[in-house]
PDB file of C-alpha atoms in Angstrom:
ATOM      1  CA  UNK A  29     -10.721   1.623   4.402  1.00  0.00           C
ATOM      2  CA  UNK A  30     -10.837   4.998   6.512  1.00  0.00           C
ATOM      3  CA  UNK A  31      -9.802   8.149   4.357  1.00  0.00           C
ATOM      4  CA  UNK A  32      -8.066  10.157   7.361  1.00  0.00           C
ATOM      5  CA  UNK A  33      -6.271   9.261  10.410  1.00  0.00           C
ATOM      6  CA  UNK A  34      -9.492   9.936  12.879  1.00  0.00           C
ATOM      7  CA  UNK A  35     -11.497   7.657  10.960  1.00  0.00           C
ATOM      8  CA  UNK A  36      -9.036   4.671  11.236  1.00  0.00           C
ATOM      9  CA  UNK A  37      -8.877   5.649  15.201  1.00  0.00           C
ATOM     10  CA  UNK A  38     -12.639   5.059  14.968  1.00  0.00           C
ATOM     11  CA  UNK A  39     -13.074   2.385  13.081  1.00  0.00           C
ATOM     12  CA  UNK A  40      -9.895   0.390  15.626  1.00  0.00           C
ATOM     13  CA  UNK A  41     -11.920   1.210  18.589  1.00  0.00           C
ATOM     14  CA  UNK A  42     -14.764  -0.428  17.201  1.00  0.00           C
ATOM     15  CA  UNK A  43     -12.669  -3.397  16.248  1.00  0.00           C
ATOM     16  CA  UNK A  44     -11.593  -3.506  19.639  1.00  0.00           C
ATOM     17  CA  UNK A  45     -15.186  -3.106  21.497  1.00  0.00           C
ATOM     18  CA  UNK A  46     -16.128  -6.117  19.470  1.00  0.00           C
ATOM     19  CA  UNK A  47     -13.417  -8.094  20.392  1.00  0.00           C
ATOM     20  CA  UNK A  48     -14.132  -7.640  24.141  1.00  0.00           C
ATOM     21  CA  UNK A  49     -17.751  -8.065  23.754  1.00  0.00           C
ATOM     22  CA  UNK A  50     -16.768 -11.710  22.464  1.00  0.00           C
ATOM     23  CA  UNK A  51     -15.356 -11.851  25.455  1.00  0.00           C
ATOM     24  CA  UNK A  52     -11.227 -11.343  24.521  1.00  0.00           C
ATOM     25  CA  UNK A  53      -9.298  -9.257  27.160  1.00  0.00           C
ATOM     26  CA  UNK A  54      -8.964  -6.165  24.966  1.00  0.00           C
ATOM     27  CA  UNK A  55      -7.479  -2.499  25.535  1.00  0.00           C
ATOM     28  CA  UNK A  56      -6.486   0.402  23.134  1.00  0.00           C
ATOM     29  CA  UNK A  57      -3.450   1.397  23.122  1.00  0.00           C
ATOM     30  CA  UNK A  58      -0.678   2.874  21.335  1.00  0.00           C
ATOM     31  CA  UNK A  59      -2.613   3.425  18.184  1.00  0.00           C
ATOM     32  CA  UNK A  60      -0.796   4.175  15.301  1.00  0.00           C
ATOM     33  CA  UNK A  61      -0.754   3.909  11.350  1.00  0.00           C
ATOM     34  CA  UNK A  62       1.772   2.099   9.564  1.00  0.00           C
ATOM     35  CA  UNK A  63       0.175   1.932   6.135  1.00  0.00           C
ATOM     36  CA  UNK A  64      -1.103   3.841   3.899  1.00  0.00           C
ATOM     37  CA  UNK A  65      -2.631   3.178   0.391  1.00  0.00           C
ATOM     38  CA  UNK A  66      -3.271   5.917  -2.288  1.00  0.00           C
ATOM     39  CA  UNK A  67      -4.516   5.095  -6.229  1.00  0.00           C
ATOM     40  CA  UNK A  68      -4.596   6.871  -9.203  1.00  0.00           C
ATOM     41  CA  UNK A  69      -5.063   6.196 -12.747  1.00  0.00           C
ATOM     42  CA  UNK A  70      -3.336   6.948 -15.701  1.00  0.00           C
ATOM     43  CA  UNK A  71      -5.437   7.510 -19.098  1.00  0.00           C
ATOM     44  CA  UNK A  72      -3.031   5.078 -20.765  1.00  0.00           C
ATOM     45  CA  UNK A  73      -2.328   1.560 -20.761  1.00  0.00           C
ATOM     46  CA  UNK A  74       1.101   0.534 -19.213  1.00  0.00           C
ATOM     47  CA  UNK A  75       3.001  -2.134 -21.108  1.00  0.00           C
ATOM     48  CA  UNK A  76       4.150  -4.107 -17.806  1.00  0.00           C
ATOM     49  CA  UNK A  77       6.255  -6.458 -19.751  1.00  0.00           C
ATOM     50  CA  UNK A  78       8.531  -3.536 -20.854  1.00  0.00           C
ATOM     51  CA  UNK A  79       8.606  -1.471 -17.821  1.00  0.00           C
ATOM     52  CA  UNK A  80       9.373  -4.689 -15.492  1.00  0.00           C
ATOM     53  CA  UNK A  81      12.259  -5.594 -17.374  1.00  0.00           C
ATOM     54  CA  UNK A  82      13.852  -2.280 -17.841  1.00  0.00           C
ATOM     55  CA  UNK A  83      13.560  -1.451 -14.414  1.00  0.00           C
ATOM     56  CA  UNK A  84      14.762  -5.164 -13.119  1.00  0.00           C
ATOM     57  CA  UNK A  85      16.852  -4.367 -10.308  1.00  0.00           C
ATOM     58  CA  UNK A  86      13.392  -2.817  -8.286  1.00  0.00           C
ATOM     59  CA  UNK A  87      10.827  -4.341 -10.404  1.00  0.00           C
ATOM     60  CA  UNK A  88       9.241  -7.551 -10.039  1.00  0.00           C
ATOM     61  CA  UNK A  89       6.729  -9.488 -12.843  1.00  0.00           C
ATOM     62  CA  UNK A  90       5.559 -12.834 -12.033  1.00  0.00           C
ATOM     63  CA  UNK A  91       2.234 -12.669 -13.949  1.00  0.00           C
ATOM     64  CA  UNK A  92       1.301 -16.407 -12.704  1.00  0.00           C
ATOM     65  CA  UNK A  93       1.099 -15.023  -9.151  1.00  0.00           C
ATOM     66  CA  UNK A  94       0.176 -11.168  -9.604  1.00  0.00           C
ATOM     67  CA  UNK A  95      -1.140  -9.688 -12.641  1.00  0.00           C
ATOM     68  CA  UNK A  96       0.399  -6.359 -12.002  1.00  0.00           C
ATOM     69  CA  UNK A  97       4.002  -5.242 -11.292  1.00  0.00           C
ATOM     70  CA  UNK A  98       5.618  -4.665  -7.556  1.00  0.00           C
ATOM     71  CA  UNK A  99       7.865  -1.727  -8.317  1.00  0.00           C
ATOM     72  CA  UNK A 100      10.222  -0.939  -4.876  1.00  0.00           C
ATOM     73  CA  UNK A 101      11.305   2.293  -4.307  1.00  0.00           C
ATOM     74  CA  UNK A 102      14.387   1.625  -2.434  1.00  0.00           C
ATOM     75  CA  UNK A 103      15.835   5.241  -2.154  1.00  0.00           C
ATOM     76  CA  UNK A 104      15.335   6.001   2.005  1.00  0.00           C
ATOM     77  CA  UNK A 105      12.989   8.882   1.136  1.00  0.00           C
ATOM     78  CA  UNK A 106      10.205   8.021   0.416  1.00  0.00           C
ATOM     79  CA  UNK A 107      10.209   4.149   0.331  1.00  0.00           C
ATOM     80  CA  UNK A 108       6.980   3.195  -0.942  1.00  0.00           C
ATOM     81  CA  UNK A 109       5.668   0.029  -3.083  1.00  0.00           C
ATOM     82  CA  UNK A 110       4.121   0.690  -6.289  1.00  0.00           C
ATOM     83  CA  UNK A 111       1.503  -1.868  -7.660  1.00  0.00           C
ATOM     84  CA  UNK A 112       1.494  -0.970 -11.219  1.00  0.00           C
ATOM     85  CA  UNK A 113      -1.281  -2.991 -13.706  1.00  0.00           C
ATOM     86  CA  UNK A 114      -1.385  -2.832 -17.412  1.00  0.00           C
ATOM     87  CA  UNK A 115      -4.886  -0.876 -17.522  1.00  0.00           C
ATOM     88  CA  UNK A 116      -2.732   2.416 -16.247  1.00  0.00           C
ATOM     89  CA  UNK A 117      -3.869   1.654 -12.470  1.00  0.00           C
ATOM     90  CA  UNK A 118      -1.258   2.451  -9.709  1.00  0.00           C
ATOM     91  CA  UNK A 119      -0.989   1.603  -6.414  1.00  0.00           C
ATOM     92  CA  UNK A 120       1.217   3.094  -3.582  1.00  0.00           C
ATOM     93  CA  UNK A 121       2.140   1.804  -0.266  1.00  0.00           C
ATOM     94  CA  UNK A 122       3.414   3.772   2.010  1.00  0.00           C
ATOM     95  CA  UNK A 123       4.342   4.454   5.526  1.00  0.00           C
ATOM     96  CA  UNK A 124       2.767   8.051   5.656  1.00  0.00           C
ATOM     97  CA  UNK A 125       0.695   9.964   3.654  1.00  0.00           C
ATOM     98  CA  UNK A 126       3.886  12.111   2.787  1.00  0.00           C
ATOM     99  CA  UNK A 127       5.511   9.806   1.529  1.00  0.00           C
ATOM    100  CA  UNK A 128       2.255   7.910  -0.682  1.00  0.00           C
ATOM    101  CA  UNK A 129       1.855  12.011  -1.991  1.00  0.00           C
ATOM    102  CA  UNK A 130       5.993  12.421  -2.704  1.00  0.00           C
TER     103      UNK A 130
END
């Protein structure tokens, strides 16, 4: 849940000093981010029903497991995930904050 790179650093080297205080041969290395998550909200509702089935070929609906929408972005830039829930909340996934923002 860090909000900037140096935070996540911090927060893994903690991880990591716990791990070897149980007593697991730890070391930090090679640190690096390969997620990351940015919300927003929309002041409307979102009728997921509609949107998931005009946009089938990078949407996905299955209300019985999710209760929101996985929308793909499949273009190379950016390729993100999109969780996208009737109240107007979205979700992105993304590899870099570039490509969360774009």
């Amino acid at each position: 849940g860090a909000t900037s790179e140096s935070m996540a650093k911090v927060a893994a080297r903690r991880y990591a000093r716990c791990l070897g205080k149980l007593g697991f041969p730890t070391r930090f290395l090679n640190f690096r981010i390969v997620n990351v998550l940015g919300t927003c909200s929309m002041p409307w509702a979102i009728k997921i029903v509609n949107f998931s089935e005009r946009h089938r070929e990078n949407a996905s609906y299955e209300p019985e497991l999710h209760p929101g929408v996985t929308y793909k972005m499949r273009d190379p830039d950016p390729k993100a995930t999109l969780k996208i829930f009737s109240t107007g909340s979205v979700t992105v996934t993304a590899a870099s904050v570039n490509h969360v923002e774009s």
